[in-house]
Amino acid sequence: MTAGDWRLRLKPGLAALKLDLPAGSEEKLLAFVELLQKWNRAYNLTAVRDPEEMLVKHVLDSLAVLPYVVHGPVLDVGTGAGLPGIPLAVAQPDMQFTLLDGNGKKARFVTHAAGALGLANVTAVQSRVEDYRPESGFATVLSRAFASLGDFLRLAGHAAAPGGRLLAMKGAHPEQELADIPAGYKLLGVHTLEVPGLKAERCVVEIEKS
């Protein structure tokens, strides 16, 4: 496989997810992988090094949760290198995304990537979520491999508006973690996510803030 062949995996991956993205989205998603690969050499943003793996484990994995991100504004907690926030923002240009991370170099990368990709709907914030106090609550608060479900709700729950949705992206069905949902939150469901090319279990836990 030549160096550029990884790009050819995006279109069938999007088709398998049954996503109809806005015009220009594919180019932005590929450019994002290139930026991630470039910055990763100096800043160690992610343990994934291969661009094809980045496409599957980061981009397609992030987009798998798109059907459940239906209300904005959205807060991405512990976004790291902009995951899942940047791929979701590419897919939903009319929805506002705030990408939060306490790590300065990762917040700087998100700011740079959003500018380079022309994502006017992305705001990067460097802060620990427990210290973050937004002016108003978010309709959707999501995380990807951030913390246990109970810790996610206790640390980030304050950022969700009443009646808002909290989405926790997980690997296998987190049966034990479901018992740790604190009062004031209602489990709406655990939805299986099928990520093209990823041989691992993925799901998203959907919770409503009472």
mmCIF file of C-alpha atoms in Angstrom, residues 1 3 10 12-13 16 18 20 27 38 40 48 94 96 106 119 123 125 132-133 152 171 173 189 201-202 208-209:
data_model
loop_
_atom_site.group_PDB
_atom_site.id
_atom_site.type_symbol
_atom_site.label_atom_id
_atom_site.label_comp_id
_atom_site.label_asym_id
_atom_site.label_seq_id
_atom_site.Cartn_x
_atom_site.Cartn_y
_atom_site.Cartn_z
ATOM 1 C CA MET A 1 0.000 0.000 0.000
ATOM 2 C CA ALA A 3 1.583 6.333 1.422
ATOM 3 C CA LEU A 10 -12.549 7.423 4.115
ATOM 4 C CA PRO A 12 -16.290 3.639 2.076
ATOM 5 C CA GLY A 13 -16.035 4.246 5.826
ATOM 6 C CA ALA A 16 -20.728 2.214 5.977
ATOM 7 C CA LYS A 18 -24.514 5.885 6.327
ATOM 8 C CA ASP A 20 -24.425 12.215 4.295
ATOM 9 C CA GLU A 27 -11.374 17.055 2.285
ATOM 10 C CA LYS A 38 2.300 16.337 11.497
ATOM 11 C CA ASN A 40 2.011 14.300 16.572
ATOM 12 C CA VAL A 48 -1.784 6.295 17.205
ATOM 13 C CA ASP A 94 -24.386 24.860 11.867
ATOM 14 C CA GLN A 96 -21.525 25.262 17.888
ATOM 15 C CA LYS A 106 -3.592 19.935 22.918
ATOM 16 C CA LEU A 119 -14.246 25.670 11.374
ATOM 17 C CA THR A 123 -13.970 27.165 20.189
ATOM 18 C CA VAL A 125 -10.815 26.192 25.829
ATOM 19 C CA TYR A 132 -14.939 25.339 33.852
ATOM 20 C CA ARG A 133 -17.969 27.551 34.413
ATOM 21 C CA PHE A 152 -17.853 12.030 34.042
ATOM 22 C CA GLY A 171 -15.733 0.425 24.616
ATOM 23 C CA HIS A 173 -21.044 -2.233 27.486
ATOM 24 C CA GLY A 189 -29.957 3.996 26.781
ATOM 25 C CA GLU A 201 -16.621 -3.065 20.826
ATOM 26 C CA ARG A 202 -17.874 0.515 20.941
ATOM 27 C CA GLU A 208 -30.486 13.029 30.536
ATOM 28 C CA LYS A 209 -29.868 15.654 33.200
#
